[in-house]
mmCIF file of C-alpha atoms in Angstrom:
data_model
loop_
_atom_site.group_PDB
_atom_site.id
_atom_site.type_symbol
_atom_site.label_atom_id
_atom_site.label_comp_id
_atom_site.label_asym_id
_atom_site.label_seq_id
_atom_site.Cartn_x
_atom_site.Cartn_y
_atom_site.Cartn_z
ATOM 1 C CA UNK A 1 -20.390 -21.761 -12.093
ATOM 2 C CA UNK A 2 -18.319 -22.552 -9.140
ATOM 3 C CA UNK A 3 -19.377 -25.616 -7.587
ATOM 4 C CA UNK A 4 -16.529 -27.770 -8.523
ATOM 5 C CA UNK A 5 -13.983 -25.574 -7.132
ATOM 6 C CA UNK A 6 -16.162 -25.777 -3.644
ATOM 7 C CA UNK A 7 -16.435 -29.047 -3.986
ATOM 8 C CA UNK A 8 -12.467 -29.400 -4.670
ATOM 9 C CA UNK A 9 -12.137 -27.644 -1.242
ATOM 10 C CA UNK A 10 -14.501 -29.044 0.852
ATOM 11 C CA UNK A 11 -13.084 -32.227 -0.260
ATOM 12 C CA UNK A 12 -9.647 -31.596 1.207
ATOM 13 C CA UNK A 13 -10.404 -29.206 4.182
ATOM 14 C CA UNK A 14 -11.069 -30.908 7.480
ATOM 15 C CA UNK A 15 -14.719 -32.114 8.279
ATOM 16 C CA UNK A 16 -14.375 -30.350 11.904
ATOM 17 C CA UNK A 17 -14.300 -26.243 10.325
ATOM 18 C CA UNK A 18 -15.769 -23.110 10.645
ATOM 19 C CA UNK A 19 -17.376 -22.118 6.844
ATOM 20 C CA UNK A 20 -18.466 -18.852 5.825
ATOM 21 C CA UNK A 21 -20.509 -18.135 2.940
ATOM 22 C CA UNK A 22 -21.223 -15.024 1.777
ATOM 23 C CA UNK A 23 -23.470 -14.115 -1.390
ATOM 24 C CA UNK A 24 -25.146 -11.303 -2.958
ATOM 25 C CA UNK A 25 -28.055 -13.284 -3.636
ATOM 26 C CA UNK A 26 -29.193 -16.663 -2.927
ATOM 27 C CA UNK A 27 -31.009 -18.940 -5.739
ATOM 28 C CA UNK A 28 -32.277 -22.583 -5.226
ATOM 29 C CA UNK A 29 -28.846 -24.152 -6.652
ATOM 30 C CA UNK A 30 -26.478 -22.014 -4.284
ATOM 31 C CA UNK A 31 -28.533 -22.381 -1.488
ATOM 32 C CA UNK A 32 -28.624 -26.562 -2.052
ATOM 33 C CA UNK A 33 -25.028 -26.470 -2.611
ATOM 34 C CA UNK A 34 -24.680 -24.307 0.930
ATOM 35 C CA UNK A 35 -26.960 -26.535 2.789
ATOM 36 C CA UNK A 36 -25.053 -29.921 1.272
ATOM 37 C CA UNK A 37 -21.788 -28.190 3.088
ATOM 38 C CA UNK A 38 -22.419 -26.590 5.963
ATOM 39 C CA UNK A 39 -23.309 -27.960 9.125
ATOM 40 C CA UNK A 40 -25.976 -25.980 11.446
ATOM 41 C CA UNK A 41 -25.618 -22.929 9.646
ATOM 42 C CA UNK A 42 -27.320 -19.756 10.228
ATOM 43 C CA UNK A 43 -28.122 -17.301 8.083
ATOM 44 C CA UNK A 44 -28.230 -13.483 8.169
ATOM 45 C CA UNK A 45 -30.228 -11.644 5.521
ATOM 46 C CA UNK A 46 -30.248 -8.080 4.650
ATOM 47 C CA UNK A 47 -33.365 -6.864 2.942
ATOM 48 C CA UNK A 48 -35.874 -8.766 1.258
ATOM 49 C CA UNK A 49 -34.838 -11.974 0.072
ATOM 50 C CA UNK A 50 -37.383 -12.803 -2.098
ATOM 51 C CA UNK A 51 -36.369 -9.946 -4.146
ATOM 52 C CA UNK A 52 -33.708 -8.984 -6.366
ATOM 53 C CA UNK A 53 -34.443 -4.872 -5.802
ATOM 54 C CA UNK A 54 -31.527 -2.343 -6.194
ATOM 55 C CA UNK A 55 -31.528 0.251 -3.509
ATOM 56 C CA UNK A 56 -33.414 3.634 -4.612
ATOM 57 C CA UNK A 57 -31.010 5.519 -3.493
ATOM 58 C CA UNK A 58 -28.478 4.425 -5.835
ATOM 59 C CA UNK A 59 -28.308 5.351 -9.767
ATOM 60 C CA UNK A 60 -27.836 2.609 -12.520
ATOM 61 C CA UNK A 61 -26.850 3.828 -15.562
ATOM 62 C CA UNK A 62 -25.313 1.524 -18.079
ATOM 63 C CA UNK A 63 -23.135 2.790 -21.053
ATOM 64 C CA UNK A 64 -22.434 -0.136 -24.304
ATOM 65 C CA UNK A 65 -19.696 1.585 -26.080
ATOM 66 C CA UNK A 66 -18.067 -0.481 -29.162
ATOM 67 C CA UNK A 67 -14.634 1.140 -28.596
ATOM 68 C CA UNK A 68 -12.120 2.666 -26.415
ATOM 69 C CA UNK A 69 -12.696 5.965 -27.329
ATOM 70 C CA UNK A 70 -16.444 6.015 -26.690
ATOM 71 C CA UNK A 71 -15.439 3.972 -23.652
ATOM 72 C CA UNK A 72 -12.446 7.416 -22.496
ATOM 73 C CA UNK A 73 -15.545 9.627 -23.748
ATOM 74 C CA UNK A 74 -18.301 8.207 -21.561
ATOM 75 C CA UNK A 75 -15.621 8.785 -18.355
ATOM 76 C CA UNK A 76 -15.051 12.209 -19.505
ATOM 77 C CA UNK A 77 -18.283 13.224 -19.457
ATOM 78 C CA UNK A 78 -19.279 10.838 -16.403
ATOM 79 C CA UNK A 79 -16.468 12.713 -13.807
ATOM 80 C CA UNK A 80 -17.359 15.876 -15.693
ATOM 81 C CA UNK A 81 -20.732 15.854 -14.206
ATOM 82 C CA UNK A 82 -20.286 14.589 -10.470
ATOM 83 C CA UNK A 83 -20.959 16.417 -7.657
ATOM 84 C CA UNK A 84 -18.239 16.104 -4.729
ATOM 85 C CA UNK A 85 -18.941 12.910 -2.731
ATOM 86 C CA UNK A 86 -20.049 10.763 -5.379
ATOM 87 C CA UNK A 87 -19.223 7.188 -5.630
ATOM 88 C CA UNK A 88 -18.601 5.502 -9.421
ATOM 89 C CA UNK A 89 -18.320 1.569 -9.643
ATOM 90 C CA UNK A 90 -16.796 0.727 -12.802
ATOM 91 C CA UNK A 91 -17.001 -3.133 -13.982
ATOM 92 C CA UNK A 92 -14.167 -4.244 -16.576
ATOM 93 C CA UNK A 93 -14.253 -7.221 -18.225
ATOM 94 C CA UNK A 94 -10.629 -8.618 -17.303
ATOM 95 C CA UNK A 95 -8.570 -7.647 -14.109
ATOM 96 C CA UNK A 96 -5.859 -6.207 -16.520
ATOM 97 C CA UNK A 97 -8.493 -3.794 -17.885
ATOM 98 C CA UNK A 98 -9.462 -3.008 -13.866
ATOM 99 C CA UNK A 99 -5.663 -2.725 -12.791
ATOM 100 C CA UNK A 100 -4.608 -0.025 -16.261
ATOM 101 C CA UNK A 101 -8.182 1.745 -15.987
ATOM 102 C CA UNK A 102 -7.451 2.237 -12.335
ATOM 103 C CA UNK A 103 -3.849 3.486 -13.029
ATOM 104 C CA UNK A 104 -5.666 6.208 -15.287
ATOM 105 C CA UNK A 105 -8.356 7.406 -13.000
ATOM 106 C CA UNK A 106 -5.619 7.761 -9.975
ATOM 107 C CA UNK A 107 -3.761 10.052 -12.028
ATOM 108 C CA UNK A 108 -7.045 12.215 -11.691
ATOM 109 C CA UNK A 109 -9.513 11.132 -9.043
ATOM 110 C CA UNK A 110 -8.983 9.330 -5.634
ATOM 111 C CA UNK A 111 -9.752 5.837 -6.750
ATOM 112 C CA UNK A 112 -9.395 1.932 -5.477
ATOM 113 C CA UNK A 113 -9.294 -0.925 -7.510
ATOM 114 C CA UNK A 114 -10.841 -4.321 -6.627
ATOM 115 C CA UNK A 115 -10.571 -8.035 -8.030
ATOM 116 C CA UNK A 116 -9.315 -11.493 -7.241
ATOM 117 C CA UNK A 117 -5.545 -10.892 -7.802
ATOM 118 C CA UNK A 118 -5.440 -8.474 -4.944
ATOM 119 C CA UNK A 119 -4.275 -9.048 -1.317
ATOM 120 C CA UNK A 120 -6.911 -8.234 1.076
ATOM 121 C CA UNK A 121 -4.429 -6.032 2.657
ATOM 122 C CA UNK A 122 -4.652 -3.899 -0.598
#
């Protein structure tokens, strides 16, 4: 996936550097590719590692629609039903789709939208 982009960096960053590496989960070929890199590293794990469990306390439901109006219709009914306090994490599958589904929900719901386009500062 992205090990020649890393490897494009690393290439023309400094040998003397401080490297963080964050990941949401850690197979054999990220963790070779972390361990070629980094240089006494130390790692801090949250949960069980060995185990790709969702938290229980969180809901997964996943809707396939075909179209954009079962997509508007499954959001409908989805902030129909929630109770105050809930949290929603939508996935798009571009960032233009994130940025113009976000302009929609603001209009509506208190909302934030997240991908690689944005400043950290947003």
């Amino acid at each position: 996936g992205f090990e020649p982009q890393i490897r494009k960096i690393v290439a023309v960053v400094p040998p003397t550097r401080q490297t963080l590496f964050y990941t949401a989960t850690w197979p054999r070929q990220v963790r070779a590719l972390a361990y070629e890199f980094l240089r006494n590293p130390v790692q801090v794990e949250v949960g069980d590692v060995n185990s790709l469990n969702a938290n229980k306390d969180i809901t997964q439901i996943v809707h396939i629609v075909d179209n954009q109006q079962q997509k508007q219709q499954i959001l409908n009914q989805i902030f129909g039903t929630l109770e105050a306090g809930s949290r929603v994490i939508i996935f798009t599958s571009t960032k233009r789709m994130c940025d113009q589904l976000g302009m929609q929900l603001m209009r509506v719901i208190g909302c934030g939208v997240i991908h690689g386009d944005k400043d950290q500062r947003e």
